PDB file of C-alpha atoms in Angstrom:
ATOM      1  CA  UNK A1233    -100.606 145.443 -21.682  1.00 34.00           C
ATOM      2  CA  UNK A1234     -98.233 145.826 -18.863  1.00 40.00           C
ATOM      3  CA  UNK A1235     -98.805 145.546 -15.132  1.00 42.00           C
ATOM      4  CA  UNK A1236     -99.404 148.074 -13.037  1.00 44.00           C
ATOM      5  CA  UNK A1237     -98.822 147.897  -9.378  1.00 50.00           C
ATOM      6  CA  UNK A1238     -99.326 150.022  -6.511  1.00 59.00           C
ATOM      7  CA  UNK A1239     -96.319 150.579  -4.249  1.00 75.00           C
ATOM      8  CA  UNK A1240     -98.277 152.520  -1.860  1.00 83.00           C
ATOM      9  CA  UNK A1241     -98.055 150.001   1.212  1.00 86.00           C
ATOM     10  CA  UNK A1242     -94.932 148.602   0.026  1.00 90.00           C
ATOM     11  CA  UNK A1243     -93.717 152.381   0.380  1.00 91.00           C
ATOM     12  CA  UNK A1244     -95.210 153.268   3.923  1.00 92.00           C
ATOM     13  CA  UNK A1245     -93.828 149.696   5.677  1.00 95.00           C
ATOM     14  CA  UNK A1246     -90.532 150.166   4.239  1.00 95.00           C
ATOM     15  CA  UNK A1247     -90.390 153.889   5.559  1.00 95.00           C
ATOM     16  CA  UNK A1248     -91.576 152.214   9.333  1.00 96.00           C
ATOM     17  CA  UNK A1249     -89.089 149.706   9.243  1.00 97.00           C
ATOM     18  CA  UNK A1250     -86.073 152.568   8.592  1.00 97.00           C
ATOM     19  CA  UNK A1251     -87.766 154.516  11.473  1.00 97.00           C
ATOM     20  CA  UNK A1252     -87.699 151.733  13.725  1.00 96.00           C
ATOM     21  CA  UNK A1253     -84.348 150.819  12.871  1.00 96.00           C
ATOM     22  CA  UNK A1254     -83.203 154.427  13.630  1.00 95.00           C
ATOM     23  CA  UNK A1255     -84.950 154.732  16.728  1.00 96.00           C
ATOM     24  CA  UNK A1256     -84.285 150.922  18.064  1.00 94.00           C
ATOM     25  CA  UNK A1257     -80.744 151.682  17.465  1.00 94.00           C
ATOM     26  CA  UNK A1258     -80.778 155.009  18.955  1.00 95.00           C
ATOM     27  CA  UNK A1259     -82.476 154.227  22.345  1.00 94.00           C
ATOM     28  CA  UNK A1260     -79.647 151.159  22.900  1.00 93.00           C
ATOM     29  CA  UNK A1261     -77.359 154.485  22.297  1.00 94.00           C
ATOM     30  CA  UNK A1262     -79.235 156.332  24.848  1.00 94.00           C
ATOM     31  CA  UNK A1263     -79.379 153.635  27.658  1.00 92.00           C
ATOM     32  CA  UNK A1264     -75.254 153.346  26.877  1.00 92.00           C
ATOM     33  CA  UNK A1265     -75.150 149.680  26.085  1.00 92.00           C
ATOM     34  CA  UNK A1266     -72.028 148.256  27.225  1.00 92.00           C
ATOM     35  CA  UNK A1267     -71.330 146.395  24.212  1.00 92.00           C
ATOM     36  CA  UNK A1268     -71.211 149.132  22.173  1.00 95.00           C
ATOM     37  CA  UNK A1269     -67.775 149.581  23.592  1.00 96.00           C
ATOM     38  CA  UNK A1270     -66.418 146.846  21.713  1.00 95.00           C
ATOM     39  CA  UNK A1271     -67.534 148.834  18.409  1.00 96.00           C
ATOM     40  CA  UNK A1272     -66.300 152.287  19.956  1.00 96.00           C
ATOM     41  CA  UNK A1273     -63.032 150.089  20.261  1.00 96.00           C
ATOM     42  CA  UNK A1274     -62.731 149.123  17.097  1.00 96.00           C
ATOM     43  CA  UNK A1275     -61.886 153.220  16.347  1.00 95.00           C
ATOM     44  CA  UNK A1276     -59.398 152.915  19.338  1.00 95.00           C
ATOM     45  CA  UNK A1277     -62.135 155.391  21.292  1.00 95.00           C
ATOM     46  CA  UNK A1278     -61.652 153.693  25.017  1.00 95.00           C
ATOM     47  CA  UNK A1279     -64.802 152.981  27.534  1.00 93.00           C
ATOM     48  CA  UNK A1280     -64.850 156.493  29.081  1.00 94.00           C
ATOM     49  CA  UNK A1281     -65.112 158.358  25.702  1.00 96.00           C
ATOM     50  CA  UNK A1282     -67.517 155.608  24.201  1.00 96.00           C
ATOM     51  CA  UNK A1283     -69.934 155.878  27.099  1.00 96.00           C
ATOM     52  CA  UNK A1284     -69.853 159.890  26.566  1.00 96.00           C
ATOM     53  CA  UNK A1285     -70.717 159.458  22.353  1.00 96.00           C
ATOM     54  CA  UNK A1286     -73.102 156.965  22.900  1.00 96.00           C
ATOM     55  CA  UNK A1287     -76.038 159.533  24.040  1.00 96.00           C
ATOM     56  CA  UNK A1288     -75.135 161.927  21.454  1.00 97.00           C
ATOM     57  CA  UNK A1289     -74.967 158.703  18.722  1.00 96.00           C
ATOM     58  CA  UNK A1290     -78.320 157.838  19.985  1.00 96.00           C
ATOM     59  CA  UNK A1291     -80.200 160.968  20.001  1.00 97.00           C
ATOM     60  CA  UNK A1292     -79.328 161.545  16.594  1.00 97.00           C
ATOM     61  CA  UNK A1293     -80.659 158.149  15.409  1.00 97.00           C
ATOM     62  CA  UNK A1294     -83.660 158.536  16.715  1.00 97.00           C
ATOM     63  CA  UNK A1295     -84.021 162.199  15.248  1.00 97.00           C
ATOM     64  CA  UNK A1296     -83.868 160.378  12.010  1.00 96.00           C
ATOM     65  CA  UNK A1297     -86.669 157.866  12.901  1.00 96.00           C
ATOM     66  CA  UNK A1298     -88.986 160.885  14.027  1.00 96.00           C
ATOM     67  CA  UNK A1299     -87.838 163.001  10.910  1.00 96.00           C
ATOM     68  CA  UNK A1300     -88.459 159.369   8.904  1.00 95.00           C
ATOM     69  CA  UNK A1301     -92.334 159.276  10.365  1.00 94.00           C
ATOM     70  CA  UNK A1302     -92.939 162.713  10.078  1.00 94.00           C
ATOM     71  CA  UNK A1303     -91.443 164.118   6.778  1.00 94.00           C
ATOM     72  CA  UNK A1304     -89.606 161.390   4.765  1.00 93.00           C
ATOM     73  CA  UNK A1305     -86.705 162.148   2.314  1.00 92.00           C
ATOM     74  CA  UNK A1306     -84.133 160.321   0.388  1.00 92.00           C
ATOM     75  CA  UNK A1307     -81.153 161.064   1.743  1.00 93.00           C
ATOM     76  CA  UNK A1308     -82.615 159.374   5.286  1.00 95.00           C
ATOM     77  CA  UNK A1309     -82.631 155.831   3.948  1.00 94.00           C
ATOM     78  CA  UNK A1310     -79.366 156.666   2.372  1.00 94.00           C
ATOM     79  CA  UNK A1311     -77.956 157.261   5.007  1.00 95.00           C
ATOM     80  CA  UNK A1312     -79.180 154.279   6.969  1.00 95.00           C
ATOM     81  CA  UNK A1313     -77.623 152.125   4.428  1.00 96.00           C
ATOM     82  CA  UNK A1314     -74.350 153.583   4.987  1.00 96.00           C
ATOM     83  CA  UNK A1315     -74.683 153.594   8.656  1.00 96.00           C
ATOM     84  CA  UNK A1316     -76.461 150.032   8.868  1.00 95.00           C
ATOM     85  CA  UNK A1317     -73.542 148.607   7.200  1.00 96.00           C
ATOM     86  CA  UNK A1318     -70.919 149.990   9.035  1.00 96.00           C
ATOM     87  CA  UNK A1319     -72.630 149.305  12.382  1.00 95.00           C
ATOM     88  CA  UNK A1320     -73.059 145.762  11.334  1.00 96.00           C
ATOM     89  CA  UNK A1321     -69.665 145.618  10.074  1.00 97.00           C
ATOM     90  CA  UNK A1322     -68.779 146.515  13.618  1.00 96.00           C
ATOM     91  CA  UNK A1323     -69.756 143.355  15.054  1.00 96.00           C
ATOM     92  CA  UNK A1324     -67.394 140.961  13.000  1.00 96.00           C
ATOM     93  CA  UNK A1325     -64.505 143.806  13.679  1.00 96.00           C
ATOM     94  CA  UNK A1326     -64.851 143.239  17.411  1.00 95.00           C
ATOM     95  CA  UNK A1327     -64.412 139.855  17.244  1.00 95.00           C
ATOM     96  CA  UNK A1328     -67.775 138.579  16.963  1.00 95.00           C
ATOM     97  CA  UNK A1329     -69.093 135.711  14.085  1.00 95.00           C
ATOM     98  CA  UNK A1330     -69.859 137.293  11.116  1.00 96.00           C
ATOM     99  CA  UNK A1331     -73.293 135.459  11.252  1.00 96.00           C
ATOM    100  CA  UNK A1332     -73.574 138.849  12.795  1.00 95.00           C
ATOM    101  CA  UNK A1333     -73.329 141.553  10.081  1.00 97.00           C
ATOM    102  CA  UNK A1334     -75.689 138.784   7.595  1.00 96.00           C
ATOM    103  CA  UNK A1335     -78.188 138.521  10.457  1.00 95.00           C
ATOM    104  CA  UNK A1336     -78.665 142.691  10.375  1.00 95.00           C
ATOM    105  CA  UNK A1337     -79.093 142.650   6.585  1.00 96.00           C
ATOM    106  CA  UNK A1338     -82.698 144.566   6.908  1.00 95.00           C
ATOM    107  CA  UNK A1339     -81.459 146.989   8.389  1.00 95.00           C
ATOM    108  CA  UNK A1340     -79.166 148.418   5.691  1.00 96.00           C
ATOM    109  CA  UNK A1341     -81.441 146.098   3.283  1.00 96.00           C
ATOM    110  CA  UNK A1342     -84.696 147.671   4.348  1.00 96.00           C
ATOM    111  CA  UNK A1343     -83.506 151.079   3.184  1.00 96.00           C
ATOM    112  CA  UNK A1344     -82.118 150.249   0.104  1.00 95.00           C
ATOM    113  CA  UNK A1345     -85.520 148.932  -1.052  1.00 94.00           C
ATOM    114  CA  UNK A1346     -87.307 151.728  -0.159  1.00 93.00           C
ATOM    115  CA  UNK A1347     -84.306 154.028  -2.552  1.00 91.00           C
ATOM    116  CA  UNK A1348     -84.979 151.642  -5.251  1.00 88.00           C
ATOM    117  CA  UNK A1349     -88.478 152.029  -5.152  1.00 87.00           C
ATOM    118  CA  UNK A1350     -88.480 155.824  -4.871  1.00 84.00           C
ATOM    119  CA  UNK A1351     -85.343 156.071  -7.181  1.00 78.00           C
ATOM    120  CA  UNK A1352     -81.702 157.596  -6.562  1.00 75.00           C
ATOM    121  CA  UNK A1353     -82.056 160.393  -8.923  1.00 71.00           C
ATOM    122  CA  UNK A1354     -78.144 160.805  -8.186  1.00 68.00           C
ATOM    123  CA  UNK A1355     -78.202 164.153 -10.562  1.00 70.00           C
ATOM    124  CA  UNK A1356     -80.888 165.859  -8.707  1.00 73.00           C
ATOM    125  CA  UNK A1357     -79.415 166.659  -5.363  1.00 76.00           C
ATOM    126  CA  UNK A1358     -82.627 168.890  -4.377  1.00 81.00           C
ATOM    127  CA  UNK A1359     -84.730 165.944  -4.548  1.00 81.00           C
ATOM    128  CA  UNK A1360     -82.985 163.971  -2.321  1.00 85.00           C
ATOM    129  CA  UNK A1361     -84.670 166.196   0.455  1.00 88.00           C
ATOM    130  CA  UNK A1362     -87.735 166.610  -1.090  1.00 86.00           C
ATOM    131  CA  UNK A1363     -90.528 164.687   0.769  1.00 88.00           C
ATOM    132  CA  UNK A1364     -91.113 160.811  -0.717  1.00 83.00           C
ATOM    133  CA  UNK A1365     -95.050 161.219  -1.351  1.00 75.00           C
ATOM    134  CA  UNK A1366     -96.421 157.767  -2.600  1.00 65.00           C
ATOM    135  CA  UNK A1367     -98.810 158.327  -5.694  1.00 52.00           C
ATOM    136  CA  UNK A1368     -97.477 157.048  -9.240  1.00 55.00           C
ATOM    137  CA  UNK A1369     -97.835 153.701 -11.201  1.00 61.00           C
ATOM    138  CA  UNK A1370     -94.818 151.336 -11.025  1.00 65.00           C
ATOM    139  CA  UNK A1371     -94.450 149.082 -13.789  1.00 69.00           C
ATOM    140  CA  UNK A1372     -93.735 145.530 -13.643  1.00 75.00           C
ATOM    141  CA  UNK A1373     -89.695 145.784 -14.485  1.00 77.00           C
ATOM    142  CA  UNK A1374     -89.925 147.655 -11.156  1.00 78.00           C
ATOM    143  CA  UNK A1375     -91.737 145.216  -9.312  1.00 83.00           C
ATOM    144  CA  UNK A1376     -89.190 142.250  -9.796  1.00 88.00           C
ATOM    145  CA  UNK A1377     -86.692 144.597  -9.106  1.00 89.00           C
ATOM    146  CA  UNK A1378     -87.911 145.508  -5.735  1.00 90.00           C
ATOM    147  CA  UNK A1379     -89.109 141.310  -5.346  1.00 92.00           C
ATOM    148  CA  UNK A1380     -85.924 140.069  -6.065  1.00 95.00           C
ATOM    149  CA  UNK A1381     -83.936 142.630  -3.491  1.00 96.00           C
ATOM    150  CA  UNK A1382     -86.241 141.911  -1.016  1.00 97.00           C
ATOM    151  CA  UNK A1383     -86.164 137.822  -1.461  1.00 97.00           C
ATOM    152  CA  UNK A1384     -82.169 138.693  -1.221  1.00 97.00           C
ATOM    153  CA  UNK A1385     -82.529 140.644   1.989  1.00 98.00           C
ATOM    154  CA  UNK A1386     -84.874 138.245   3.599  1.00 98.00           C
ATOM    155  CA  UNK A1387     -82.709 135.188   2.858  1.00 98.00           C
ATOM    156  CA  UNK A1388     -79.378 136.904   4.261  1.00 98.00           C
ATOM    157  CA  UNK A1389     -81.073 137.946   7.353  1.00 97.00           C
ATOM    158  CA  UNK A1390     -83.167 134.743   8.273  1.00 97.00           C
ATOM    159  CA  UNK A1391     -79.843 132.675   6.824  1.00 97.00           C
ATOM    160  CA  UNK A1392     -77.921 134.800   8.945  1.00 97.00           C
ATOM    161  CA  UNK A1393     -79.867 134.311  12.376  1.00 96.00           C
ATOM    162  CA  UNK A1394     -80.216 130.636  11.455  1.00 96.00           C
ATOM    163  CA  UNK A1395     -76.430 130.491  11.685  1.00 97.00           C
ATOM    164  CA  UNK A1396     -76.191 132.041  14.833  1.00 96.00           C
ATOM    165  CA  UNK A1397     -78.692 129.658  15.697  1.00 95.00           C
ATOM    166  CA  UNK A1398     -76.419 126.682  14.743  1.00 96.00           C
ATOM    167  CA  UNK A1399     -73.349 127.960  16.439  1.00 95.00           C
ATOM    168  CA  UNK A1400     -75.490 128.394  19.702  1.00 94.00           C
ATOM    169  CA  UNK A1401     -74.870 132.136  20.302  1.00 93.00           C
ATOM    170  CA  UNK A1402     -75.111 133.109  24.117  1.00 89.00           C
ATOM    171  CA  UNK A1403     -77.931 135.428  24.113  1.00 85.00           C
ATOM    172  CA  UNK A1404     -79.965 133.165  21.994  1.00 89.00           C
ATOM    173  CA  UNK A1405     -79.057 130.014  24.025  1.00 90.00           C
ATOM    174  CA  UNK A1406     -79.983 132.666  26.639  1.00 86.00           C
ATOM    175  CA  UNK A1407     -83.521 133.334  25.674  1.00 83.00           C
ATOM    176  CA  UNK A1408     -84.433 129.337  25.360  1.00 87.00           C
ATOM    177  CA  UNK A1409     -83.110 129.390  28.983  1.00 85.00           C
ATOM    178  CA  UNK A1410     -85.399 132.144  29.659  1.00 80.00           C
ATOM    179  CA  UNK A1411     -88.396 130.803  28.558  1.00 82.00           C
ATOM    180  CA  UNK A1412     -87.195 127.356  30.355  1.00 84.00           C
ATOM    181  CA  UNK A1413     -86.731 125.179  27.040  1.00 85.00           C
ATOM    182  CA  UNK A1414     -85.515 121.768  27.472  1.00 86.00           C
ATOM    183  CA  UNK A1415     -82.666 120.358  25.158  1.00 90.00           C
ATOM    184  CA  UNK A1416     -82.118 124.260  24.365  1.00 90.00           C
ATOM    185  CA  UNK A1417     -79.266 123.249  22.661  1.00 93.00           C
ATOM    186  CA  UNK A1418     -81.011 120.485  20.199  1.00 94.00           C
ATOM    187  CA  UNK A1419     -84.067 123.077  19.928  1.00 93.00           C
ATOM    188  CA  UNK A1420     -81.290 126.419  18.727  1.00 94.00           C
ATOM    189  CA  UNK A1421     -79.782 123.891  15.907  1.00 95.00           C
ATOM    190  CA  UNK A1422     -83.146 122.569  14.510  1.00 96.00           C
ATOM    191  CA  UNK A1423     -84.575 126.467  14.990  1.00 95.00           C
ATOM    192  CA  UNK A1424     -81.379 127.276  12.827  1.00 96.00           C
ATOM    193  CA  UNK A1425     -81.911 125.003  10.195  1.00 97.00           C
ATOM    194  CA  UNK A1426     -85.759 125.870   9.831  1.00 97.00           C
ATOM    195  CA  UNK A1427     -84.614 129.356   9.164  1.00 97.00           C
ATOM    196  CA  UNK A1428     -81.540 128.339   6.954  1.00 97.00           C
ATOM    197  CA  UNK A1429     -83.963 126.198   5.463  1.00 97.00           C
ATOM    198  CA  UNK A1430     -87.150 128.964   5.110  1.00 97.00           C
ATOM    199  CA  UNK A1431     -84.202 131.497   3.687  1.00 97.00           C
ATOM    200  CA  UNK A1432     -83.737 129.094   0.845  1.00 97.00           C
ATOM    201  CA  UNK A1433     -86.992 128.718  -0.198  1.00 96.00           C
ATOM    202  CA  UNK A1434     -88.350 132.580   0.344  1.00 96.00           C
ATOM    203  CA  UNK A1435     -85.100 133.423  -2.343  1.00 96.00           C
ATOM    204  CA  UNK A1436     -86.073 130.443  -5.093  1.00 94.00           C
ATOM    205  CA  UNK A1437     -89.730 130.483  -4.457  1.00 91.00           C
ATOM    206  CA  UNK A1438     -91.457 132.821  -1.943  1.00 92.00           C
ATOM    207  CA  UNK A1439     -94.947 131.441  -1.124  1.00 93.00           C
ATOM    208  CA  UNK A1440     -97.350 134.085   0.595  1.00 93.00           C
ATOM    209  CA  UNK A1441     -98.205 131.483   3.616  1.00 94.00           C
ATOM    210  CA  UNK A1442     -94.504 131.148   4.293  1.00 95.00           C
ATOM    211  CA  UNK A1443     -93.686 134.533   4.166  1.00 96.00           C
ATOM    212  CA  UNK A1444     -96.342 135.370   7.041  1.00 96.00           C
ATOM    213  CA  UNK A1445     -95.423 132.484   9.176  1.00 96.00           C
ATOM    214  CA  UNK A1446     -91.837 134.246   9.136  1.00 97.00           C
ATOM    215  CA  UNK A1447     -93.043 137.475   9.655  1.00 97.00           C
ATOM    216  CA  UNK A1448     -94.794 136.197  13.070  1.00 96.00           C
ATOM    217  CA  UNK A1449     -92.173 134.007  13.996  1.00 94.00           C
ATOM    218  CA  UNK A1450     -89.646 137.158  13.238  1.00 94.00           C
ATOM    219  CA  UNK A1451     -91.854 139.204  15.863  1.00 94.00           C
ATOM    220  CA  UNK A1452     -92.313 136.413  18.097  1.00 91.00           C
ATOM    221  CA  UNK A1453     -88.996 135.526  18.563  1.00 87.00           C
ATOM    222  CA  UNK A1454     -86.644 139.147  19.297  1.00 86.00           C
ATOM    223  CA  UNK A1455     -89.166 139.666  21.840  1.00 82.00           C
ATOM    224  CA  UNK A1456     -87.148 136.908  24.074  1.00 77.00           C
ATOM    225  CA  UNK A1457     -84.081 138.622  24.602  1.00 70.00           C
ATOM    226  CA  UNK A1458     -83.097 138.909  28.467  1.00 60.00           C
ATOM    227  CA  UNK A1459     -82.345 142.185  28.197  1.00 66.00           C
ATOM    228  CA  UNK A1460     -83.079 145.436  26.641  1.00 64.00           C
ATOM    229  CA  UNK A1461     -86.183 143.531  25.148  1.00 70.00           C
ATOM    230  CA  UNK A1462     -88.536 146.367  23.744  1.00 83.00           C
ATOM    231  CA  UNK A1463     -85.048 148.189  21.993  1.00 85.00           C
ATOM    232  CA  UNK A1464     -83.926 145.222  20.491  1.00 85.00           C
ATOM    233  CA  UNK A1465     -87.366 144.140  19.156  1.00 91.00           C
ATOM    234  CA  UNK A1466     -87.843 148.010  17.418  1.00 93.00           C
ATOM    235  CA  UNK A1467     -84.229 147.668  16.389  1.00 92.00           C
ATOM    236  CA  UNK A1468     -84.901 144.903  14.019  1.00 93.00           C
ATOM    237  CA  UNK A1469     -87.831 146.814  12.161  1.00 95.00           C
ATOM    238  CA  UNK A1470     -86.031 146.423   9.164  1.00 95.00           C
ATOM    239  CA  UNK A1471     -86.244 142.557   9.265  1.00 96.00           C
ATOM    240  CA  UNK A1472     -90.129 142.974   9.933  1.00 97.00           C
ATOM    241  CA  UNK A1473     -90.548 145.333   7.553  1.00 97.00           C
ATOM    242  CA  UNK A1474     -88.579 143.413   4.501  1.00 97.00           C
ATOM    243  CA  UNK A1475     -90.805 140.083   5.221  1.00 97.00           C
ATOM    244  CA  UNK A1476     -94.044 142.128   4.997  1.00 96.00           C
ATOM    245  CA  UNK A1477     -93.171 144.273   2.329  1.00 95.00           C
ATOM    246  CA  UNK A1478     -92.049 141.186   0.207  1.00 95.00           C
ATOM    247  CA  UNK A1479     -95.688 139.590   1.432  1.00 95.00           C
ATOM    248  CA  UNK A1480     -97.558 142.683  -0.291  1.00 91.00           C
ATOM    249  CA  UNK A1481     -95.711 142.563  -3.295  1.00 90.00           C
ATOM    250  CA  UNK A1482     -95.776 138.629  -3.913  1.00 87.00           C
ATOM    251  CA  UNK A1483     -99.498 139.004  -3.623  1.00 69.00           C
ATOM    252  CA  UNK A1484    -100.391 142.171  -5.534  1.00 56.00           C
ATOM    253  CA  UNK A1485     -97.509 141.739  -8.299  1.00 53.00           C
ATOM    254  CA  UNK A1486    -100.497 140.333 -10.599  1.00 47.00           C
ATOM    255  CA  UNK A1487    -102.995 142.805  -9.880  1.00 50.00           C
ATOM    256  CA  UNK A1488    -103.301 146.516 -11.913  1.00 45.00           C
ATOM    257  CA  UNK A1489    -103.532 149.071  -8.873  1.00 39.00           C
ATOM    258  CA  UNK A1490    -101.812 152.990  -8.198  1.00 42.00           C
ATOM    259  CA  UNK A1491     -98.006 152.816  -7.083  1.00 45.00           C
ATOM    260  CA  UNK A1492     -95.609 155.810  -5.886  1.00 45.00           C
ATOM    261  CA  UNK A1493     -94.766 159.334  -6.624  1.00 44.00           C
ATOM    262  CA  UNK A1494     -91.577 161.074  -4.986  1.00 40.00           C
ATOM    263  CA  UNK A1495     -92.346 164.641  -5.000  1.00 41.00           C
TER     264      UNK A1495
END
């Protein structure tokens, strides 16, 4: 007989994780970060003009993260995967490593789960804004589906922060500084090479413990940055919400319970 798993939770912390990343992205927008200059730049806007979009680029973010929390639809999440990868396309663009754009996998990555787990229904346009209400069975070829692209988005991102990690990025090297860390330098490459490490064995062989232990050291660890602490820590939702999600499934995959329904 096949499996039957419920989705239910998988559903609901995907869905916070796209809010967060809307809203996490959209108060940096509101507070005008100046490195989002370098990405205006990359469109030849100059400083003046990219300080005057970044309110309006902001407030419409988090208007998606509300809309996310309070009515969910598909063509949110689809969104976010367009806009997640262009944002974190941004980064390498501007000059920056493109450790970067791996590192901010969940947050296109996080919404692309939760569209594979409600479904694209490409050919029904009215149902991508009909509201994603979790109720039906999901069988089993669904389930490794959704495992496997979450093992895949967890290993970029972790692989991807590991690497920045290893090639001692400032505001990481920063945050060791911060918290007064001797050797920071020694401590950022062995951090990196746990993670690099961890990424390897959460895609080959994800183990429940493990998974946890990376969700906590996830949280833990973007609370550290010097600046901008509480945006930067919402911003990376997605990553949270990935590691958790793939935690629920790994340990439920075996056991027969109600899934998700997109009304």
């Amino acid at each position: 007989m096949e499996k039957i798993v419920e989705l239910r939770d998988v559903c609901n912390v995907l869905r916070l994780g796209v809010a967060m990343c809307f809203i996490g992205h959209g108060a940096c927008g509101i507070i005008t970060k100046p490195i989002w200059c370098n990405y205006f730049a990359v469109f030849g806007i100059g400083h003046d003009h990219a300080y005057q979009l970044m309110p309006w680029v902001g407030s419409f973010d988090i208007l998606l993260g509300v809309i996310t929390l309070i009515y969910p639809i598909r063509v949110i999440p689809a969104w976010l995967v367009f806009w997640g990868i262009l944002t974190a396309l941004l980064r390498p663009l501007s000059g920056e490593p493109f450790a970067e754009f791996i590192e901010r996998t969940g947050n296109f990555g996080t919404p692309l789960m939760l569209l594979g787990l409600v479904g694209f229904d490409l050919g029904n346009r009215k149902r991508w804004f009909t509201r994603i209400v979790p109720s039906r069975h999901a069988d089993s070829w669904t389930i490794e589906k959704i495992s496997m692209g979450l093992r895949i988005v967890v290993f970029l991102l972790l692989a991807g922060h590991g690497w920045l990690y290893i090639i001692h990025k400032k505001s990481l090297m920063d945050q060791l500084h911060a918290i007064h860390v001797d050797n920071a330098f020694v401590i950022a490459s062995t951090l990196g090479l746990f993670e690099i490490t961890a990424a390897f064995f959460v895609l080959l062989k994800p183990v429940r413990s493990l998974i946890l232990i990376l969700l906590f050291w996830k949280m833990a660890s973007e609370l550290f940055y010097p600046k901008y602490e509480l945006f930067e820590w919402i911003e990376r939702g997605g990553s949270y919400a990935s590691l958790l999600a793939l935690w629920i499934i790994t340990h439920q995959r075996s056991k027969p319970f109600s899934g998700i329904h997109v009304g």
